[in-house]
Amino acid sequence: MSRRLWTLIERGFQPGKQRHYETLFTIGNGYFGTRASFEEGLEGDSPATLIHGIYNHATGTLVPDLVVAPNWLPINLTIDGTPFQLITKTNDIMRPPQGYVLGYERSLALDTGVLHREVLFRAASGAIVRLIFERFASLHNPHIAAQRLRIIAVDGSPQIGVEAALHGDVSNHGVAHWLPEMTAYAEGDQIGLEAKTSQSGYVVGMASMVCGVNTTPSESSGMRPTLRAAFKLAADEERTIEKFTAIFTSRDVTEPLETALDAVTTAQQRGYDSLLTDHQAEWAKYWATSDIVIEGDDECQLALRFATYHVLIAAPRHDENVSIGAKTLSGLGYKGHVFWDTELFTLPPLTFTQPTLARNLLMYRYHRLAGARKKARENGYEGALFPWESTDTGDETTPKWSDPQPDGSRIRIWTGDSEQHISTDIAYAVWHYWQWTHDHTFLTRYGAELILDTAVFWGSRVEAKNGRFEISQQIGPDEYHENIDNSVFTNRMVVWHLETALRLLDWLAVNASGDYARLVASLGLTDVRLAHWHDIIARMYIPFDDARQIHVQFPGFFDMEYVPVPNYTPRTTSVQAILGHVRSIQTQVIKQADVVMLMALLGDAVGSREVMLNNWHTYYPRTDHGSSLSPAVHAWVAARLGLIDDAYDMFYHAVHIDLQDNKGNVHDGMHAAACGGVLQALLFGFCGLSLDDDGRLTIDPQLPEHWRRVKFNVYYRGELHTFDARNPVLDTPIA
Ligand code: IFM
């Protein structure tokens, strides 16, 4: 196994890129994620540990945030009295003598989730030390994090000072979420912190212990319990220090701090190597099914593993009451809220490789049906209307207003009111999961209710107008065009939704008659209602231009100003940002795959090959990919249409969104949907993975010329299949 294709490396310290790397090198285990801030801190850094489900709505803010938990990383060192720091201010007379960084390299092992950093550092005394840091978030025990530091005296025999701490004085970009009264514990060889969120009342408890040196506890500020140590290194001597941290919340246990103190004692007794062995064994299990091999394109191979790694560390393993936020647990973007990104982008690849994780994510929605029903009711509808942005409660948490613009004004955000396709996206994910897994227990107990009650919503939402059914005031995937009537994406997906609901009822009637009767009674699925659904299917307005043989994104779309998006290249921002919000909504510039998204989801059911190609050639040049969700979907559809050069361009773009930070916002967190999207572009697009009408598994590879081979695994109805698609493909074996 070539380490090169499994290791993300930062060569040389690049101060301007640290917040980008903090995101890329995030470690996590589906319970918490921790950005790759340095143990010793750095001016301008943004350390954050985010724990699934810990939201809080702070006074004076519009919506809840996923809360930055206390920081467990701090290990501060002095070398002969010189503080170890990567940026040193040599002329700052108020600070102690500064040192000098002679060398730096950091790497993330994607196969094991271990973050490694080596620094060669010269203290003001002239002593030189090599510092080797390592950390991981245990995948075996999600409540445990471990750090190891090796200090090697390369030149001289320096005096070393160590301070290992927990920092409770954290905030979300200045917004305080923790009550100021924290419990800080520092006794014997342990430190601990317990903190409570101000509105939601969640409690987090953390505890740490240090091995390899004798420590003294101290707690001065009430928020930074610390273990201190000091020792001298002889010339060439090496000392290894390990810090173990346990993390619990009131979502898991009644006494988070007490539990953490016990758990950290056990972890420390087990020792670093033993914890690491268990952790690596769990990762090996993940990769045994999740790895996708591309031969012939090392750059994309590494990038694909990077995307897979981030999906895996974000996916909750043991909890069906949390889900993956748009920025995973790697940053504060979108406040940790959950969007359609999960169901249509991140979740489907998990269905193939880690079906239990996919199921957890669907269950999150099932447990939030009450919120969705409330939203439907409050808006005057029946059934379940899921929030566009979701947190712990299941209530709509989309902010109504943007953050202030440069001129101080705020823009009204309509997605929470009008981006109602989210309910169908969830139904689609349930159906897709069931088609591939045949997890009948899930379907009959939970999934069916999701599909059916969201169908009930649409039955009450459509409007009988002009001798047909229409849907007004929507936002489709293209969010530049708000509150439009008859979004073709939405209307067509609603037809799919109602057809699927009827198909599902037929299946339940035959295969699960008890559940059928229960759901018919509890959701009011009367004959009248079902006849109404049939009617909607037959008479839904699907905007289509007969002359041009294309789907029309929405009526009036082509009456707006045409802006040739390809002329706006190269650019570092969206065309919307260049033209301005007000102008761009009056143009044909499209934010992200919309009709193209429809083609990805429904494939041939959208229309003939001619119509699909016409749609592609119409919408591709109008799309500015202002959303990170867009390029991967374009890659997927282009590959299916046999437009392999376009597909590869889009795939390459998508796979590098985070690595190259080509949206300039990776400091806010990973783009979860882009990660899931590239996996789907590869599987559904280039490899043509699908189920035929009889539910049989097929592939139809159309690979970029320089790819020799793609190998991947798929769980299909309980059995694992390995596909080995070679280029050119004559016959594809299914092992
Ligand atoms: O869900 C997406 C949306 O489609 C485009 N704007 C960003 C959201 C979160 O990723």
XYZ file of C-alpha atoms and ligand atoms in Angstrom:
745
model
C 0.000 0.000 0.000
C 1.555 3.278 -1.064
C 1.513 5.719 1.870
C 1.586 8.539 -0.669
C -1.974 7.753 -1.751
C -3.210 7.700 1.838
C -1.475 10.701 3.326
C -2.317 14.369 3.153
C 0.808 16.416 3.761
C 1.443 20.049 4.621
C 5.083 20.736 3.811
C 6.469 23.821 5.503
C 4.542 26.098 7.795
C 2.242 28.469 5.898
C 0.832 30.959 8.418
C -1.766 32.366 5.977
C -3.270 28.947 5.407
C -3.578 27.703 8.944
C -7.326 28.017 9.258
C -7.704 26.163 5.969
C -5.477 23.364 7.250
C -7.278 23.333 10.580
C -10.332 22.213 8.624
C -8.629 19.773 6.259
C -6.772 18.007 9.059
C -9.798 17.719 11.341
C -9.934 14.460 13.256
C -13.162 12.884 14.425
C -15.078 9.745 15.160
C -18.745 10.404 14.474
C -19.223 11.633 18.046
C -16.996 14.687 18.032
C -14.736 16.439 15.560
C -11.716 18.541 16.433
C -10.129 21.034 14.094
C -6.407 20.736 13.604
C -5.370 23.726 15.667
C -1.968 23.480 17.261
C -1.495 22.225 20.811
C 0.378 25.428 21.664
C -2.133 27.707 19.887
C -1.411 30.284 17.224
C -2.466 33.873 16.872
C -5.586 33.986 14.675
C -6.287 30.275 14.961
C -9.794 28.878 15.373
C -9.667 25.791 17.540
C -12.986 23.988 17.796
C -14.238 20.703 19.076
C -17.802 20.142 17.926
C -19.915 17.416 19.474
C -22.899 16.067 17.574
C -26.203 17.319 18.940
C -24.894 20.037 21.278
C -26.774 23.070 20.008
C -27.621 26.265 21.832
C -29.583 29.356 20.912
C -27.702 32.261 22.473
C -29.506 35.450 23.379
C -29.298 38.037 20.623
C -28.653 35.533 17.828
C -31.141 34.557 15.144
C -30.830 30.781 15.318
C -29.104 28.025 17.307
C -25.447 27.149 16.811
C -23.629 23.869 17.120
C -21.539 24.860 20.100
C -17.755 24.964 20.291
C -16.920 22.699 23.222
C -14.036 23.291 25.620
C -10.677 22.858 23.965
C -8.886 19.652 24.954
C -5.802 20.210 22.791
C -3.604 22.603 24.807
C -0.083 21.441 25.542
C 2.242 24.407 25.965
C 5.996 23.992 26.161
C 8.946 26.078 27.118
C 12.440 25.128 26.006
C 15.016 26.704 28.300
C 12.321 29.251 29.079
C 11.512 30.000 25.420
C 7.828 29.427 24.694
C 7.370 27.026 21.805
C 5.334 28.882 19.179
C 5.305 28.719 15.395
C 5.032 32.433 14.898
C 7.507 34.318 16.991
C 7.754 38.031 17.448
C 11.448 38.561 17.935
C 11.095 42.275 18.520
C 8.360 42.088 21.108
C 10.158 43.170 24.285
C 7.119 42.478 26.433
C 7.436 38.769 25.750
C 10.085 36.337 26.897
C 12.986 35.482 24.570
C 11.644 33.921 21.399
C 12.797 30.916 19.479
C 13.042 29.977 15.858
C 11.350 27.324 13.766
C 13.922 25.439 11.690
C 11.605 22.930 10.058
C 7.958 21.872 9.950
C 5.852 19.147 8.394
C 2.362 17.919 9.161
C 0.445 14.986 7.779
C -2.879 13.278 8.198
C -2.984 9.508 7.703
C -6.357 9.006 6.029
C -6.323 5.270 6.649
C -6.059 5.679 10.426
C -7.133 9.234 11.200
C -3.882 10.010 12.985
C -2.589 13.570 12.741
C 1.177 13.901 12.906
C 3.366 17.030 13.147
C 7.106 17.437 13.367
C 8.856 20.664 14.188
C 12.532 21.419 14.596
C 12.807 24.307 17.021
C 15.706 26.342 18.358
C 15.241 28.039 21.706
C 16.740 31.426 22.498
C 19.397 29.555 24.514
C 20.561 27.862 21.299
C 19.247 24.445 22.297
C 17.528 22.626 19.439
C 14.680 20.176 19.962
C 12.691 18.016 17.596
C 9.029 17.924 18.587
C 6.809 15.174 17.249
C 3.110 15.565 17.955
C 0.472 12.957 17.251
C -3.257 12.866 18.025
C -6.341 10.834 17.250
C -10.019 10.735 18.140
C -10.652 7.132 19.002
C -12.958 5.398 16.579
C -13.102 2.459 18.954
C -14.193 4.473 21.981
C -15.783 7.688 20.733
C -15.416 9.388 24.107
C -11.623 9.219 24.060
C -9.002 11.436 22.461
C -5.292 10.832 22.750
C -2.204 12.943 22.140
C 1.442 11.965 22.143
C 4.388 14.310 22.165
C 7.982 13.206 21.722
C 10.618 15.773 22.655
C 14.116 15.000 21.418
C 17.120 17.059 22.444
C 18.972 17.441 19.152
C 21.499 20.012 20.348
C 22.131 20.952 23.953
C 20.448 19.733 27.108
C 17.446 21.987 27.568
C 15.151 22.484 30.520
C 11.585 21.670 29.410
C 8.403 23.131 30.894
C 5.040 21.548 30.095
C 1.504 22.790 30.683
C -1.311 20.489 29.610
C -4.720 22.068 30.022
C -8.400 22.139 29.192
C -9.695 25.525 28.070
C -13.297 26.340 28.855
C -13.088 29.967 27.694
C -14.258 29.207 24.181
C -16.942 30.775 22.009
C -18.477 30.561 18.549
C -16.766 33.524 16.892
C -17.328 35.595 20.014
C -20.842 34.318 20.773
C -20.825 32.831 24.271
C -22.812 29.630 24.625
C -21.590 28.338 27.970
C -22.775 29.648 31.287
C -19.807 31.391 32.920
C -20.058 29.235 36.042
C -18.094 26.156 35.021
C -16.795 23.424 37.255
C -13.037 23.279 36.877
C -11.327 20.338 38.546
C -7.596 19.940 39.124
C -6.535 17.326 41.619
C -3.782 14.763 41.770
C -2.981 13.749 38.244
C -6.329 14.756 36.747
C -7.985 17.855 35.429
C -11.593 18.252 34.417
C -14.172 20.764 33.279
C -17.931 20.727 33.267
C -19.932 23.386 31.442
C -23.601 23.973 30.660
C -25.077 25.695 27.628
C -27.017 28.850 28.386
C -30.335 28.095 26.680
C -30.555 24.405 25.773
C -29.032 23.228 29.059
C -26.715 20.583 27.617
C -23.818 19.714 29.890
C -20.388 18.733 28.618
C -17.788 17.110 30.843
C -14.158 16.630 29.899
C -11.272 15.178 31.830
C -7.576 14.794 31.004
C -4.537 12.987 32.374
C -0.906 13.117 31.369
C 1.624 10.283 31.321
C 5.379 10.326 30.971
C 6.101 13.137 33.441
C 5.193 13.937 37.018
C 2.594 16.671 36.981
C 1.225 19.194 39.434
C -2.370 20.325 39.099
C -3.356 23.961 39.139
C -6.467 25.935 38.430
C -6.236 29.671 38.440
C -8.947 31.175 36.275
C -11.853 28.818 36.841
C -11.871 27.851 33.178
C -8.389 26.484 32.489
C -7.467 23.564 34.715
C -3.846 22.692 34.045
C -1.271 19.997 34.760
C 2.283 21.319 34.924
C 5.613 19.532 34.696
C 9.281 20.402 34.338
C 12.330 18.282 33.550
C 15.732 18.459 31.981
C 16.715 16.546 28.874
C 20.273 15.304 28.539
C 21.932 15.683 25.126
C 20.228 13.331 22.612
C 17.698 12.268 25.194
C 14.073 11.746 24.179
C 11.011 12.048 26.393
C 7.502 10.943 25.446
C 4.499 12.617 27.015
C 0.947 11.454 26.476
C -2.270 13.280 27.210
C -5.585 11.435 27.340
C -8.949 13.151 27.319
C -12.438 11.805 27.866
C -15.530 13.658 26.642
C -19.143 13.039 27.678
C -22.319 15.073 27.489
C -25.684 15.036 29.193
C -27.004 13.510 25.965
C -25.059 10.350 26.895
C -24.876 10.193 30.691
C -26.281 11.914 33.752
C -22.916 12.926 35.241
C -20.657 13.953 32.344
C -17.672 15.117 34.395
C -17.727 12.170 36.785
C -18.017 9.774 33.872
C -15.199 11.520 32.027
C -12.916 11.327 35.076
C -13.522 7.589 35.299
C -13.142 7.033 31.570
C -9.901 8.963 31.313
C -8.433 6.890 34.145
C -9.259 3.720 32.243
C -7.863 5.130 29.010
C -4.633 6.175 30.671
C -4.291 2.708 32.207
C -4.791 1.108 28.811
C -2.068 3.325 27.393
C -1.594 5.126 24.117
C -0.376 2.203 22.032
C -3.213 -0.041 23.059
C -5.822 2.664 22.354
C -4.174 3.322 19.017
C -4.277 -0.356 18.076
C -8.018 -0.546 18.746
C -8.588 2.695 16.898
C -6.646 1.516 13.858
C -8.542 -1.761 13.820
C -11.847 0.149 13.594
C -10.507 2.257 10.763
C -9.385 -0.875 8.934
C -12.981 -2.118 9.095
C -14.245 1.162 7.682
C -11.853 1.137 4.781
C -12.393 -2.544 4.009
C -15.727 -1.579 2.492
C -15.449 2.187 1.955
C -12.280 2.468 -0.074
C -12.563 3.244 -3.772
C -9.462 2.578 -5.827
C -8.718 4.614 -8.931
C -5.692 3.506 -10.886
C -4.192 5.994 -13.295
C -4.943 9.191 -11.389
C -3.024 9.486 -8.133
C -4.195 13.019 -7.500
C -7.876 12.088 -7.688
C -7.219 8.875 -5.777
C -5.866 10.775 -2.787
C -8.605 13.387 -3.052
C -11.285 10.712 -3.135
C -9.905 9.065 -0.009
C -9.816 12.458 1.624
C -13.521 12.944 0.790
C -14.352 9.476 2.098
C -12.399 10.117 5.298
C -14.379 13.279 5.994
C -17.720 11.601 5.384
C -16.732 8.785 7.726
C -15.530 10.975 10.595
C -18.699 13.064 10.397
C -21.206 10.224 10.307
C -22.729 9.405 13.707
C -21.993 5.786 14.581
C -23.944 5.159 17.743
C -26.616 7.819 17.695
C -29.745 8.074 15.563
C -30.699 11.461 16.995
C -28.042 13.518 15.269
C -27.075 14.087 11.665
C -24.288 15.523 9.549
C -24.234 19.299 9.235
C -23.378 20.999 5.955
C -19.852 21.630 7.249
C -19.527 18.364 9.157
C -17.898 18.717 12.592
C -14.960 20.561 11.075
C -16.059 24.189 11.264
C -18.710 26.662 12.265
C -20.133 27.348 8.798
C -23.920 27.170 8.580
C -23.894 26.897 12.378
C -23.761 23.120 12.273
C -27.229 22.946 10.692
C -28.402 19.938 8.715
C -29.636 20.486 5.134
C -30.648 18.302 2.184
C -26.886 17.929 1.741
C -27.106 14.919 4.039
C -29.891 12.978 2.369
C -28.976 13.574 -1.256
C -25.214 13.924 -1.109
C -23.540 12.406 1.933
C -25.894 9.593 2.792
C -26.207 7.577 -0.453
C -22.540 6.530 -0.588
C -22.863 5.347 3.013
C -25.821 3.202 1.997
C -23.426 1.220 -0.195
C -20.512 0.932 2.156
C -21.718 1.496 5.732
C -25.470 0.924 5.666
C -25.862 1.204 9.431
C -24.507 4.743 9.289
C -26.951 5.611 6.512
C -29.765 4.193 8.602
C -28.743 6.315 11.616
C -29.024 9.416 9.471
C -32.489 8.485 8.237
C -33.595 7.765 11.771
C -32.573 11.296 12.728
C -35.321 12.495 10.380
C -37.800 9.933 11.646
C -37.288 11.189 15.199
C -37.977 14.713 13.994
C -41.318 14.029 12.350
C -43.075 15.947 15.115
C -41.197 19.119 14.139
C -42.005 18.555 10.469
C -45.700 18.065 11.264
C -45.675 21.219 13.328
C -44.124 23.186 10.470
C -46.742 21.899 8.028
C -49.553 22.729 10.429
C -48.253 26.215 11.185
C -48.157 26.931 7.470
C -51.692 25.707 6.937
C -50.871 22.285 5.473
C -51.292 18.646 6.367
C -48.643 15.968 6.811
C -44.971 16.654 7.388
C -42.906 19.525 6.009
C -39.299 19.230 7.114
C -37.293 22.315 8.001
C -34.810 23.502 5.410
C -32.234 23.815 8.193
C -32.506 21.421 11.078
C -30.801 21.049 14.449
C -31.654 19.053 17.559
C -35.283 20.092 18.020
C -36.629 19.378 14.538
C -37.900 22.956 14.273
C -37.124 25.211 11.347
C -33.808 26.895 12.160
C -33.039 28.727 8.941
C -32.218 32.323 9.836
C -34.658 34.799 8.307
C -31.870 37.292 7.696
C -28.273 37.081 6.482
C -25.303 38.335 8.449
C -24.757 42.044 7.815
C -23.445 42.918 4.335
C -20.477 45.309 3.973
C -22.948 48.243 3.957
C -24.594 46.987 7.148
C -27.810 45.830 5.475
C -29.132 42.313 5.842
C -30.685 40.194 3.096
C -33.918 38.302 3.705
C -33.318 34.557 3.539
C -36.308 32.764 2.049
C -35.055 29.199 1.993
C -36.688 28.311 5.313
C -40.036 29.427 3.913
C -39.792 28.219 0.340
C -37.203 25.490 -0.196
C -39.781 22.818 0.442
C -38.247 20.159 -1.781
C -36.344 19.091 1.356
C -39.295 16.854 2.284
C -39.083 15.024 -1.013
C -35.299 14.793 -0.762
C -35.723 12.931 2.506
C -38.336 10.632 0.971
C -35.963 10.003 -1.929
C -33.162 9.041 0.460
C -35.439 6.638 2.336
C -36.545 4.965 -0.880
C -33.022 4.780 -2.227
C -31.784 3.255 1.034
C -34.528 0.671 0.986
C -34.050 -0.191 -2.680
C -30.389 -0.966 -2.085
C -30.590 -2.569 1.349
C -34.016 -4.176 1.460
C -34.004 -3.252 5.130
C -37.687 -4.090 5.496
C -37.707 -3.510 9.237
C -36.554 0.043 8.750
C -39.025 0.653 5.966
C -42.082 -0.717 7.643
C -41.424 0.769 11.084
C -39.945 4.136 10.164
C -39.159 4.858 6.535
C -42.661 4.359 5.172
C -44.045 6.939 7.562
C -41.447 9.444 6.336
C -42.350 8.886 2.689
C -46.090 8.845 3.271
C -46.527 11.772 5.609
C -44.379 14.015 3.421
C -46.582 12.890 0.499
C -49.594 13.953 2.558
C -47.973 17.371 2.841
C -47.645 17.704 -0.959
C -51.212 16.577 -1.463
C -52.281 19.548 0.641
C -49.686 21.920 -0.784
C -50.317 21.737 -4.558
C -52.748 24.200 -6.100
C -55.403 23.268 -8.645
C -55.064 26.055 -11.214
C -55.453 26.475 -14.933
C -56.826 22.958 -15.295
C -53.704 21.421 -13.814
C -51.756 21.269 -10.556
C -49.184 23.916 -9.825
C -46.905 24.784 -6.937
C -46.190 28.418 -6.256
C -43.600 30.246 -4.161
C -40.774 27.758 -4.256
C -37.025 27.777 -4.257
C -35.523 24.938 -6.241
C -31.891 23.870 -5.902
C -30.929 27.056 -7.779
C -31.246 29.440 -4.859
C -30.515 32.551 -6.920
C -34.144 32.495 -8.037
C -36.400 32.772 -5.044
C -40.115 32.349 -4.568
C -40.784 31.258 -8.104
C -43.845 29.434 -9.332
C -43.559 25.946 -10.778
C -39.944 25.024 -10.266
C -39.556 22.125 -12.676
C -37.309 20.342 -10.189
C -39.854 20.604 -7.408
C -42.927 19.793 -9.475
C -41.329 16.781 -11.150
C -39.901 15.462 -7.886
C -43.331 15.787 -6.280
C -44.707 13.569 -9.038
C -41.953 11.064 -8.288
C -42.769 11.357 -4.586
C -46.477 10.638 -4.968
C -45.850 7.799 -7.409
C -43.417 6.296 -4.931
C -45.831 6.713 -2.038
C -48.504 4.813 -3.975
C -46.016 2.113 -4.940
C -44.967 1.825 -1.348
C -48.567 1.447 -0.181
C -49.076 -1.373 -2.667
C -45.967 -3.087 -1.355
C -47.010 -2.633 2.268
C -50.501 -3.964 1.592
C -48.994 -7.206 0.324
C -45.892 -7.572 2.462
C -46.667 -5.832 5.750
C -50.403 -5.657 6.106
C -50.293 -4.703 9.803
C -48.077 -1.704 9.118
C -50.189 -0.864 6.105
C -53.333 -0.727 8.222
C -51.581 1.237 10.969
C -50.253 3.870 8.559
C -53.476 4.173 6.582
C -55.325 4.842 9.824
C -52.784 7.122 11.516
C -51.955 9.237 8.447
C -55.479 9.361 7.074
C -54.643 7.684 3.759
C -58.240 7.490 2.614
C -59.364 6.493 -0.860
C -60.179 10.127 -1.510
C -56.666 11.190 -0.621
C -55.074 8.505 -2.782
C -57.327 9.418 -5.705
C -56.141 13.005 -5.270
C -52.524 11.831 -5.469
C -53.275 9.971 -8.699
C -54.852 13.116 -10.051
C -51.828 15.229 -9.162
C -49.525 12.741 -10.859
C -51.610 12.893 -14.019
C -52.044 16.643 -14.126
C -48.969 18.221 -12.517
C -47.556 21.064 -14.551
C -44.033 20.180 -15.740
C -42.669 23.254 -17.530
C -41.329 22.127 -20.893
C -40.449 23.945 -24.102
C -41.774 21.814 -26.955
C -39.972 23.789 -29.630
C -36.557 23.456 -27.994
C -37.288 20.086 -26.406
C -35.993 21.146 -23.036
C -37.296 21.347 -19.518
C -37.798 24.913 -18.393
C -36.346 25.591 -14.980
C -39.431 27.687 -14.248
C -41.796 29.655 -16.475
C -40.235 33.015 -17.309
C -36.680 31.792 -16.777
C -35.657 32.412 -20.391
C -37.247 35.872 -20.431
C -34.547 37.110 -18.089
C -31.193 38.546 -19.107
C -28.787 35.958 -20.500
C -25.318 36.155 -18.991
C -22.679 33.962 -20.635
C -21.174 32.446 -17.509
C -18.131 30.917 -19.308
C -16.984 34.463 -20.158
C -16.549 35.126 -16.455
C -13.438 33.005 -16.182
C -11.044 32.831 -14.540
C -12.761 34.039 -11.402
C -12.328 33.550 -7.702
C -15.939 34.123 -6.747
C -19.428 33.352 -7.987
C -20.964 35.308 -10.847
C -23.666 36.280 -8.375
C -21.069 37.996 -6.207
C -19.709 39.785 -9.289
C -23.100 40.973 -10.549
C -24.576 41.588 -7.117
C -27.571 39.973 -5.464
C -30.201 42.278 -6.957
C -29.058 42.007 -10.561
C -28.247 38.332 -10.613
C -31.722 37.269 -9.543
C -32.950 38.916 -12.731
C -30.600 36.943 -14.951
C -30.380 33.374 -16.168
C -27.307 32.702 -14.014
C -27.943 29.504 -12.063
C -26.312 28.798 -8.722
C -26.143 25.032 -8.880
C -27.398 21.943 -10.611
C -31.169 22.304 -10.778
C -32.576 20.727 -13.956
C -29.259 18.859 -13.980
C -29.969 17.704 -10.413
C -33.316 16.409 -11.572
C -31.553 14.428 -14.287
C -29.126 13.007 -11.731
C -31.895 11.832 -9.416
C -34.405 10.530 -11.917
C -32.134 9.575 -14.804
C -33.918 8.363 -17.920
C -37.310 8.993 -16.332
C -36.753 12.700 -16.974
C -36.837 12.308 -20.752
C -35.234 10.919 -23.882
C -31.491 11.106 -24.423
C -32.121 13.981 -26.820
C -33.990 15.950 -24.141
C -31.315 15.178 -21.562
C -28.559 16.417 -23.881
C -30.578 19.511 -24.729
C -31.060 20.195 -21.045
C -27.364 19.742 -20.434
C -26.293 22.092 -23.224
C -28.811 24.663 -22.052
C -28.118 24.704 -18.346
C -24.419 23.847 -18.056
C -23.255 27.165 -19.587
C -25.670 29.111 -17.395
C -24.460 27.650 -14.108
C -21.831 29.440 -12.051
C -21.416 26.667 -9.447
C -21.845 29.227 -6.699
C -22.653 26.258 -4.488
C -20.173 23.509 -3.724
C -22.980 21.005 -4.361
C -22.976 21.725 -8.070
C -19.814 20.410 -9.764
C -20.143 16.816 -8.552
C -23.714 16.569 -9.801
C -22.604 17.922 -13.159
C -19.821 15.340 -13.270
C -22.328 12.589 -12.532
C -24.782 13.650 -15.237
C -22.139 14.440 -17.859
C -20.589 11.012 -17.345
C -23.983 9.362 -17.891
C -24.441 11.384 -21.043
C -21.049 10.199 -22.274
C -19.584 13.719 -22.085
C -16.487 12.422 -20.389
C -14.281 15.506 -20.792
C -16.902 17.747 -19.198
C -17.485 15.090 -16.571
C -13.813 14.920 -15.679
C -13.501 18.728 -15.548
C -16.397 18.877 -13.128
C -15.150 15.915 -11.131
C -11.701 17.446 -10.808
C -13.271 20.708 -9.700
C -15.504 18.977 -7.156
C -12.823 16.788 -5.693
C -10.604 19.806 -5.022
C -13.188 22.172 -3.545
C -11.800 21.704 -0.072
C -8.229 20.705 -0.816
C -7.581 23.742 -2.988
C -10.025 25.961 -1.141
C -11.342 27.201 -4.432
C -14.332 28.803 -2.734
C -12.097 30.538 -0.196
C -14.263 29.451 2.726
C -12.825 26.144 3.868
C -11.812 27.811 7.162
C -15.562 27.547 7.961
C -15.497 23.781 7.569
C -15.539 21.007 5.017
C -18.173 20.928 2.283
C -19.871 17.686 3.269
C -22.069 17.580 0.201
C -19.131 17.988 -2.148
C -17.434 15.031 -0.421
C -20.514 12.843 -0.783
C -21.156 14.239 -4.256
C -17.819 13.145 -5.673
C -18.373 9.641 -4.387
C -21.717 9.560 -6.173
C -20.256 11.103 -9.340
C -17.797 8.259 -9.384
C -20.226 5.451 -8.607
C -23.359 6.568 -10.458
C -21.642 8.726 -13.072
C -18.379 7.204 -14.257
C -19.167 3.654 -13.154
C -22.871 3.746 -14.029
C -23.893 1.856 -10.898
C -27.651 1.382 -10.864
C -30.545 -0.935 -10.250
C -32.522 -1.959 -13.271
C -36.325 -2.106 -13.347
C -36.258 -5.546 -11.754
C -34.005 -4.367 -8.955
C -30.894 -6.055 -10.361
C -27.499 -4.510 -9.775
C -25.740 -3.271 -12.910
C -22.747 -1.171 -13.816
C -21.934 0.572 -17.058
C -18.506 2.192 -16.732
C -17.513 5.188 -18.835
C -14.161 6.148 -17.400
C -11.870 9.055 -18.237
C -9.257 7.922 -20.723
C -6.374 7.961 -18.288
C -8.099 5.921 -15.576
C -6.955 2.344 -15.881
C -9.267 0.916 -13.305
C -11.855 1.703 -10.645
C -12.511 -0.776 -7.865
C -15.193 -0.354 -5.221
C -17.536 -2.230 -2.918
C -21.279 -2.089 -2.681
C -23.569 -3.634 -0.130
C -26.582 -4.771 -2.063
C -29.423 -6.238 -0.074
C -27.134 -7.528 2.636
C -24.320 -8.863 0.472
C -21.066 -7.152 -0.313
C -20.117 -7.007 -3.992
C -16.774 -5.873 -5.328
C -16.741 -4.194 -8.717
C -13.591 -3.981 -10.717
C -14.153 -1.726 -13.703
C -11.280 -1.650 -16.143
C -10.732 0.692 -19.008
C -11.606 -0.158 -21.724
C -14.311 -2.273 -20.215
C -15.346 -5.296 -22.175
C -16.864 -7.416 -19.543
C -17.259 -6.392 -15.925
C -16.869 -9.154 -13.412
C -18.914 -9.059 -10.252
C -16.933 -10.882 -7.610
O -27.889 23.047 1.007
C -26.980 23.912 0.425
C -27.679 24.648 -0.683
O -28.110 23.782 -1.686
C -26.754 25.676 -1.292
N -26.304 26.576 -0.287
C -25.571 25.906 0.799
C -26.439 24.862 1.458
C -25.640 24.126 2.542
O -24.572 23.462 1.966
